[in-house]
């Protein structure tokens, strides 16, 4: 499977000109043996950066509870919070398909609850699809959502919303019986109509088996190289999580260290008075006349626009 996958390598896409990827185009990537690159995003600026970097899918993951909100699990994250972040990400993304994560207990109570909450991700959050954690027990819900026009990404294996049931964030499917269970979960979600499925925290050979067995793309995180795609939490990928270094995370930058150094330089320049130098100031409007009285400078019209303001063009 591995060497059959064709890829774009590290070539970034010009997302400002590219058309938005669609559910059928993502599904078709498996048949075309094109690997899928998915990254989480939680706000518009990161979404734009990750989109321009070439990611095919942006996941507004409930991992935001841990990396943005500072929680120790994803369980307290609410639907309203997810929709808020989804809206921001949708504004920043142009080419990538945006997927919103249904948080803990936001779909299990009834079909009505599942449909209502999932629909909000599309209508209010601007997402093109939702993701939900669960296997055989989630299949009926997935089927209903898909039939009503809400595309679904499944998520099996290590499902962080079940952290207490699993006894921690532990690799799943390690015994033959447990592996059969994860396979059955993946097959059930694929049969229910999901267009892709996240495989998290499972042995690489089990992920390879599932990838070969089901017709939809598998997107791995801690599931080895044989999956049809990979997903990482953007804070991990960029080196923004100094206290966490899971085995499956490769850091492609060290932005926490770089950011901390930049802030230290700023603080030092503020305290010494080196910032803002003339280059970062708007100049003088008043001049002092010969008698030491302040007045309007002749060369600065009173109605001259101030070239400032916080926005994308300044
Ligand atoms: O919430 C999340 O970011 C996720 C990914 C880790 C797959 O579910």
Coordinates of N, CA, C and O in Angstrom, one line a residue, residues 30 38 131 153-160 172 182-183 185-187 189 196-214 216-224 226-231 248:
X30 N -8.5 8.3 -2.6 CA -8.0 6.9 -2.3 C -7.9 6.2 -3.6 O -6.9 5.5 -3.8
X38 N -4.2 16.2 6.4 CA -5.2 16.9 7.2 C -4.5 17.5 8.4 O -3.5 16.9 9.0
X131 N -17.2 15.4 12.0 CA -16.5 14.2 12.4 C -17.2 13.7 13.7 O -17.5 14.6 14.6
X153 N -17.1 12.3 8.7 CA -15.8 11.6 8.9 C -16.0 10.8 10.2 O -16.3 11.3 11.2
X154 N -15.6 9.5 10.1 CA -15.7 8.7 11.3 C -14.4 8.8 12.1 O -13.4 9.5 11.6
X155 N -14.3 8.2 13.3 CA -13.1 8.3 14.1 C -13.1 7.0 15.0 O -14.0 7.0 15.9
X156 N -12.2 6.1 14.8 CA -12.2 4.9 15.6 C -10.8 4.6 16.2 O -9.8 5.3 15.7
X157 N -10.7 3.6 17.0 CA -9.4 3.3 17.7 C -9.3 4.1 19.0 O -10.2 3.9 19.8
X158 N -8.3 4.9 19.2 CA -8.2 5.7 20.4 C -9.1 6.9 20.2 O -8.9 7.8 19.3
X159 N -10.2 6.9 20.9 CA -11.2 8.0 20.8 C -11.1 8.8 22.1 O -11.6 8.4 23.1
X160 N -10.5 10.0 22.0 CA -10.2 10.8 23.2 C -11.4 11.1 24.1 O -11.3 11.3 25.3
X172 N -5.0 1.5 21.2 CA -6.1 0.5 21.1 C -5.8 -0.6 20.1 O -5.0 -0.4 19.2
X182 N -11.8 -3.1 16.6 CA -11.5 -1.8 15.8 C -11.8 -2.0 14.4 O -12.4 -1.1 13.7
X183 N -11.5 -3.2 13.8 CA -11.8 -3.4 12.4 C -13.3 -3.4 12.2 O -13.8 -2.8 11.2
X185 N -15.5 -1.8 13.9 CA -16.0 -0.4 14.1 C -15.8 0.3 12.7 O -16.6 1.1 12.3
X186 N -14.6 0.2 12.2 CA -14.2 0.9 10.9 C -15.2 0.5 9.8 O -15.7 1.3 9.0
X187 N -15.4 -0.8 9.7 CA -16.3 -1.4 8.6 C -17.7 -0.8 8.8 O -18.3 -0.4 7.8
X189 N -18.7 2.0 10.2 CA -18.7 3.4 9.9 C -18.6 3.6 8.4 O -19.4 4.4 7.8
X196 N -14.8 9.3 4.9 CA -13.4 9.1 5.4 C -13.5 8.8 6.8 O -14.5 8.9 7.5
X197 N -12.4 8.2 7.3 CA -12.3 7.8 8.7 C -11.0 8.0 9.4 O -9.9 7.7 8.7
X198 N -11.0 8.6 10.5 CA -9.7 8.8 11.3 C -9.4 7.5 12.1 O -10.3 7.0 12.7
X199 N -8.2 7.0 11.9 CA -7.7 5.9 12.7 C -6.7 6.4 13.7 O -5.6 6.9 13.3
X200 N -7.0 6.4 15.0 CA -6.1 7.0 16.0 C -5.6 6.0 16.9 O -6.3 5.1 17.4
X201 N -4.3 6.1 17.1 CA -3.6 5.3 18.2 C -3.8 3.8 18.1 O -4.3 3.2 19.1
X202 N -3.5 3.2 16.9 CA -3.7 1.8 16.8 C -2.4 1.3 16.1 O -1.7 2.0 15.5
X203 N -2.1 0.0 16.3 CA -0.9 -0.6 15.6 C -0.9 -0.4 14.1 O -2.0 -0.5 13.5
X204 N 0.3 -0.2 13.6 CA 0.4 0.1 12.1 C -0.2 -1.0 11.2 O -0.8 -0.7 10.2
X205 N 0.1 -2.3 11.7 CA -0.4 -3.4 10.8 C -2.0 -3.4 10.8 O -2.6 -3.8 9.8
X206 N -2.6 -3.1 11.9 CA -4.0 -3.1 12.0 C -4.5 -1.9 11.1 O -5.5 -2.1 10.3
X207 N -3.9 -0.8 11.1 CA -4.3 0.3 10.3 C -4.2 0.0 8.8 O -5.0 0.3 8.0
X208 N -3.1 -0.8 8.5 CA -2.9 -1.2 7.1 C -4.0 -2.2 6.6 O -4.5 -2.1 5.5
X209 N -4.4 -3.0 7.5 CA -5.4 -4.0 7.2 C -6.8 -3.3 7.0 O -7.5 -3.5 6.0
X210 N -7.1 -2.3 7.9 CA -8.4 -1.6 7.7 C -8.3 -0.8 6.4 O -9.3 -0.7 5.7
X211 N -7.2 -0.2 6.2 CA -7.1 0.6 4.9 C -7.3 -0.2 3.7 O -7.9 0.3 2.7
X212 N -6.8 -1.4 3.7 CA -7.0 -2.3 2.6 C -8.5 -2.8 2.5 O -9.0 -3.1 1.4
X213 N -9.1 -2.9 3.7 CA -10.4 -3.6 3.7 C -11.6 -2.7 3.4 O -12.6 -3.1 2.9
X214 N -11.4 -1.3 3.7 CA -12.6 -0.5 3.5 C -12.4 0.4 2.3 O -11.2 0.7 1.9
X216 N -13.2 3.6 1.9 CA -13.1 5.1 2.1 C -11.7 5.4 2.6 O -11.1 4.5 3.2
X217 N -11.2 6.6 2.4 CA -9.9 6.9 2.9 C -9.8 6.8 4.4 O -10.6 7.3 5.1
X218 N -8.6 6.3 4.8 CA -8.3 6.2 6.3 C -7.3 7.4 6.5 O -6.4 7.6 5.7
X219 N -7.5 8.1 7.6 CA -6.6 9.2 7.9 C -6.0 8.9 9.3 O -6.7 8.8 10.3
X220 N -4.7 8.6 9.3 CA -4.1 8.1 10.6 C -3.5 9.2 11.4 O -3.0 10.2 11.0
X221 N -3.6 8.9 12.7 CA -2.8 9.7 13.7 C -2.3 8.7 14.7 O -3.1 8.1 15.4
X222 N -1.0 8.5 14.7 CA -0.4 7.4 15.5 C -0.9 6.1 15.0 O -1.2 5.1 15.8
X223 N -1.0 5.9 13.7 CA -1.5 4.7 13.1 C -0.6 4.2 11.9 O -1.0 3.4 11.1
X224 N 0.6 4.8 11.8 CA 1.5 4.3 10.8 C 1.3 4.9 9.4 O 0.4 5.6 9.2
X226 N 0.7 3.4 6.5 CA -0.1 2.8 5.4 C -1.5 3.4 5.2 O -2.2 3.0 4.3
X227 N -1.8 4.3 6.1 CA -3.1 5.0 5.9 C -3.2 5.8 4.7 O -2.1 6.1 4.1
X228 N -4.4 6.1 4.2 CA -4.5 6.9 3.0 C -4.1 8.4 3.2 O -4.0 9.2 2.3
X229 N -4.1 8.8 4.5 CA -3.7 10.2 4.8 C -3.3 10.2 6.2 O -3.2 9.2 6.9
X230 N -2.9 11.4 6.6 CA -2.4 11.6 8.0 C -3.0 12.9 8.6 O -3.3 13.8 7.8
X231 N -3.2 13.0 9.9 CA -3.7 14.2 10.5 C -2.8 14.4 11.7 O -2.4 13.5 12.4
X248 N 4.0 9.8 18.3 CA 3.6 9.8 16.9 C 3.7 11.2 16.3 O 3.5 11.4 15.1

